[in-house]
Amino acid sequence: MQQDIEKLKTEITSAIAASENLDTLEEIRVSSLGKKGSVSGLMKGLGGMTPEERKEMGPILNALKTDIANEIADRKATLEEVALNARLLEEKLDVTLPPRDRQQGSIHPISQVMDEIAEIFASLGFDVAEGPDLETDFYNFTALNIPEEHPARQMHDTFYLKPDANGDRKVLRTHTSPVQIRTMVNKEPPIRIIAPGRTYRSDSDATHTPMFHQVEGLVIDKDTHLGHLKGTLEAFLKAFFEVDAVTLRLRPSYFPFTEPSMEVDVQCSFEGGTVKIGDGNDWLEVLGSGMVHRKVLEACDLDPSVYQGFAFGCGIDRLAMLKYGMNDLRAFFDSDLRWLRHYGFSALNIPTIAGGLS
Ligand code: DAH
């Protein structure tokens, strides 16, 4: 009997030692210590023994039971540790992995310049307004005091869409000025907005592309005058070109939606083949502007005897070319990776007034 017990113990312990996973170990536990297990069977046998036999065998069987339970517990701990280590190894994530050495992708100079402009005007208290690229004739022309048959319509080389059922033709907006109207119709003065975005004209050469970008500015309030316009533009151009001072020249001009209208030049020099903004003997035209025409205010249900304001419109592509020394506008839209890598900006350097624009 005692030999049988020793043999059973050896069998079970070697099976425990050989078990390679928790499932097999559990099977061993059930087949030895479980209700119908071999050790439990022997324990049951105690009941049929004489008191002497029981006295002798009781402690032996109890020891067997305890030893096997301990062995199983030890093995279980070992196997659990092995399983955990295997899982840790499999799910390992090396957070020390260095980033790719060269940054992929960059911010297009146009986007960069738009961000710079928005940042400057935000610091002057302007909101950014938006309008659709596909405009109605009313917003793009009529409400801006450019009635049908007005010669200014020809000046714009407009892309027209096919007429709808009512005979109305939508246009690809030829300028950002329709956003002025949309803003005045929807908002109570005081208004201070800029509206950067895409614009379209049927024109293409080294300085013109059929799609280009403009930024519109609009201020409407009760006492707005030309001095505010000039001061705003000076502050903007000084910040944009990152120079200590700019000198502006306001030249009389004509736009149907402003009266008076002015084209604005900045003083610059072309010495050494590069443009330097700020001082010098030359002038560079940078934008169109003026005091909002009373007819435009009236078209937006604003009373011109109460409200006045100024507006300006500026080509963003041209500003980008001037600031960052690019001379062919078409390269902006060629998607040439070498060009984009060279002229693009880091996505992580967001322009701020305090931290520097470019
Ligand atoms: N919309 C004009 C253009 O595309 C530019 C412009 C001129 C806008 C004068 C204005 C302005 O707001 O006041 O040529």
Short mmCIF file of C-alpha atoms in Angstrom, two decimals, residues 75-263:
data_model
loop_
_atom_site.label_atom_id
_atom_site.label_comp_id
_atom_site.label_asym_id
_atom_site.label_seq_id
_atom_site.Cartn_x
_atom_site.Cartn_y
_atom_site.Cartn_z
CA ARG A 75 3.92 24.93 -10.69
CA LYS A 76 0.94 27.18 -11.23
CA ALA A 77 2.90 30.18 -10.02
CA THR A 78 5.79 29.28 -12.35
CA LEU A 79 3.55 28.76 -15.37
CA GLU A 80 1.69 32.01 -14.72
CA GLU A 81 4.93 33.89 -14.61
CA VAL A 82 6.08 32.28 -17.86
CA ALA A 83 2.77 33.17 -19.51
CA LEU A 84 2.99 36.75 -18.28
CA ASN A 85 6.54 37.15 -19.54
CA ALA A 86 5.59 35.73 -22.92
CA ARG A 87 2.70 38.19 -23.14
CA LEU A 88 4.82 41.12 -22.08
CA LEU A 89 7.36 40.24 -24.71
CA GLU A 90 4.70 39.97 -27.37
CA GLU A 91 3.00 43.24 -26.45
CA LYS A 92 6.21 45.16 -26.07
CA LEU A 93 6.16 48.69 -27.39
CA ASP A 94 9.46 50.47 -27.64
CA VAL A 95 8.55 54.05 -26.85
CA THR A 96 12.17 55.05 -27.13
CA LEU A 97 12.05 54.45 -30.88
CA PRO A 98 13.44 57.62 -32.51
CA PRO A 99 11.19 59.55 -34.91
CA ARG A 100 11.91 59.45 -38.62
CA ASP A 101 14.88 61.68 -39.19
CA ARG A 102 13.32 63.67 -42.03
CA GLN A 103 9.95 65.25 -41.58
CA GLN A 104 7.43 64.10 -44.17
CA GLY A 105 5.31 66.80 -45.73
CA SER A 106 5.28 70.52 -45.15
CA ILE A 107 2.96 73.49 -44.98
CA HIS A 108 2.47 75.11 -48.40
CA PRO A 109 3.68 78.73 -48.51
CA ILE A 110 0.12 79.88 -49.31
CA SER A 111 -1.25 78.19 -46.21
CA GLN A 112 1.61 79.60 -44.20
CA VAL A 113 0.94 83.13 -45.44
CA MET A 114 -2.80 82.74 -44.78
CA ASP A 115 -2.01 81.67 -41.22
CA GLU A 116 0.35 84.60 -40.79
CA ILE A 117 -2.28 87.06 -42.07
CA ALA A 118 -4.98 85.59 -39.83
CA GLU A 119 -2.65 85.83 -36.85
CA ILE A 120 -1.80 89.47 -37.51
CA PHE A 121 -5.41 90.50 -37.97
CA ALA A 122 -6.53 88.46 -34.98
CA SER A 123 -4.16 90.58 -32.90
CA LEU A 124 -5.93 93.66 -34.28
CA GLY A 125 -9.35 92.28 -33.29
CA PHE A 126 -10.50 90.89 -36.64
CA ASP A 127 -12.50 87.68 -37.09
CA VAL A 128 -12.06 85.35 -40.05
CA ALA A 129 -15.15 85.15 -42.29
CA GLU A 130 -15.82 82.71 -45.10
CA GLY A 131 -17.96 82.46 -48.17
CA PRO A 132 -18.51 79.87 -50.90
CA ASP A 133 -16.26 79.54 -53.96
CA LEU A 134 -19.38 79.16 -56.10
CA GLU A 135 -21.12 82.49 -55.86
CA THR A 136 -24.30 83.99 -57.16
CA ASP A 137 -24.10 86.88 -59.56
CA PHE A 138 -25.72 89.04 -56.88
CA TYR A 139 -22.99 88.59 -54.26
CA ASN A 140 -20.08 88.59 -56.68
CA PHE A 141 -21.20 91.62 -58.70
CA THR A 142 -24.58 93.28 -58.23
CA ALA A 143 -24.47 93.93 -54.48
CA LEU A 144 -20.92 95.24 -54.92
CA ASN A 145 -22.25 98.00 -57.17
CA ILE A 146 -21.22 96.19 -60.35
CA PRO A 147 -24.55 96.08 -62.21
CA GLU A 148 -25.15 94.04 -65.32
CA GLU A 149 -23.43 95.48 -68.41
CA HIS A 150 -20.99 97.30 -66.14
CA PRO A 151 -17.54 97.26 -67.82
CA ALA A 152 -15.97 95.98 -64.58
CA ARG A 153 -17.63 92.63 -65.26
CA GLN A 154 -15.48 92.22 -68.35
CA MET A 155 -12.38 93.10 -66.35
CA HIS A 156 -12.89 90.03 -64.26
CA ASP A 157 -12.55 87.23 -66.89
CA THR A 158 -15.28 85.37 -65.06
CA PHE A 159 -15.83 81.60 -65.14
CA TYR A 160 -19.58 81.13 -65.49
CA LEU A 161 -21.50 77.94 -64.75
CA LYS A 162 -24.36 76.68 -66.91
CA PRO A 163 -27.60 78.59 -66.18
CA ASP A 164 -30.11 76.88 -63.86
CA ALA A 165 -33.85 76.41 -64.60
CA ASN A 166 -34.50 80.11 -63.84
CA GLY A 167 -31.72 81.18 -66.16
CA ASP A 168 -29.45 82.24 -63.26
CA ARG A 169 -25.78 81.57 -63.81
CA LYS A 170 -23.55 80.96 -60.83
CA VAL A 171 -19.94 82.10 -61.05
CA LEU A 172 -16.66 80.95 -59.57
CA ARG A 173 -16.08 83.98 -57.38
CA THR A 174 -13.68 86.38 -59.08
CA HIS A 175 -12.65 88.00 -55.79
CA THR A 176 -13.21 87.64 -52.05
CA SER A 177 -15.30 90.83 -51.98
CA PRO A 178 -18.65 88.92 -51.96
CA VAL A 179 -17.77 87.86 -48.40
CA GLN A 180 -18.11 91.57 -47.48
CA ILE A 181 -21.74 91.42 -48.55
CA ARG A 182 -22.43 88.10 -46.85
CA THR A 183 -20.97 89.48 -43.63
CA MET A 184 -22.86 92.80 -43.70
CA VAL A 185 -26.14 91.04 -44.45
CA ASN A 186 -25.70 88.62 -41.56
CA LYS A 187 -23.99 90.66 -38.86
CA GLU A 188 -24.72 93.83 -37.00
CA PRO A 189 -21.91 96.41 -36.98
CA PRO A 190 -19.36 96.91 -35.57
CA ILE A 191 -17.77 94.55 -38.09
CA ARG A 192 -14.09 93.70 -38.29
CA ILE A 193 -13.34 90.73 -40.52
CA ILE A 194 -10.86 89.34 -42.95
CA ALA A 195 -11.86 86.75 -45.53
CA PRO A 196 -9.02 84.74 -47.02
CA GLY A 197 -9.78 82.21 -49.73
CA ARG A 198 -9.67 80.96 -53.28
CA THR A 199 -10.65 83.11 -56.24
CA TYR A 200 -10.90 82.34 -59.95
CA ARG A 201 -10.35 84.13 -63.24
CA SER A 202 -9.76 82.88 -66.73
CA ASP A 203 -6.17 84.03 -66.95
CA SER A 204 -2.84 82.20 -67.01
CA ASP A 205 0.83 83.27 -67.28
CA ALA A 206 3.88 83.63 -64.99
CA THR A 207 2.00 85.98 -62.67
CA HIS A 208 -1.58 84.73 -63.13
CA THR A 209 -3.18 81.35 -62.50
CA PRO A 210 -6.87 80.54 -63.08
CA MET A 211 -7.20 79.82 -59.37
CA PHE A 212 -5.47 82.18 -56.98
CA HIS A 213 -5.93 83.49 -53.45
CA GLN A 214 -7.06 86.75 -51.99
CA VAL A 215 -7.73 88.13 -48.58
CA GLU A 216 -10.51 90.63 -48.10
CA GLY A 217 -10.72 93.03 -45.19
CA LEU A 218 -13.80 94.85 -43.97
CA VAL A 219 -14.42 97.25 -41.11
CA ILE A 220 -17.82 98.84 -40.53
CA ASP A 221 -18.59 101.08 -37.60
CA LYS A 222 -20.05 104.48 -36.81
CA ASP A 223 -16.91 106.62 -37.00
CA THR A 224 -14.60 104.70 -39.30
CA HIS A 225 -12.46 106.87 -41.56
CA LEU A 226 -9.58 106.74 -44.00
CA GLY A 227 -7.03 107.21 -41.22
CA HIS A 228 -8.17 103.90 -39.73
CA LEU A 229 -7.69 102.24 -43.11
CA LYS A 230 -4.17 103.56 -43.48
CA GLY A 231 -3.22 102.73 -39.90
CA THR A 232 -4.58 99.20 -40.21
CA LEU A 233 -2.74 98.55 -43.46
CA GLU A 234 0.50 99.96 -42.06
CA ALA A 235 0.24 97.75 -38.98
CA PHE A 236 -0.53 94.75 -41.15
CA LEU A 237 2.24 95.23 -43.72
CA LYS A 238 4.83 96.03 -41.07
CA ALA A 239 4.00 92.86 -39.15
CA PHE A 240 3.71 90.76 -42.29
CA PHE A 241 7.05 91.77 -43.81
CA GLU A 242 8.61 91.67 -40.35
CA VAL A 243 10.20 95.11 -40.68
CA ASP A 244 10.40 98.00 -38.21
CA ALA A 245 8.53 100.43 -40.42
CA VAL A 246 6.81 100.65 -43.79
CA THR A 247 5.98 103.70 -45.85
CA LEU A 248 2.73 103.49 -47.78
CA ARG A 249 1.59 105.42 -50.81
CA LEU A 250 -2.15 105.62 -51.39
CA ARG A 251 -2.84 106.19 -55.08
CA PRO A 252 -6.31 107.23 -56.26
CA SER A 253 -7.92 104.40 -58.17
CA TYR A 254 -11.30 103.02 -59.08
CA PHE A 255 -13.28 100.13 -57.69
CA PRO A 256 -17.05 100.12 -58.05
CA PHE A 257 -17.59 99.11 -54.42
CA THR A 258 -15.48 101.82 -52.76
CA GLU A 259 -15.52 105.60 -52.84
CA PRO A 260 -12.90 106.93 -52.68
CA SER A 261 -10.80 104.03 -53.93
CA MET A 262 -7.07 103.64 -53.53
CA GLU A 263 -4.34 101.36 -54.62
#
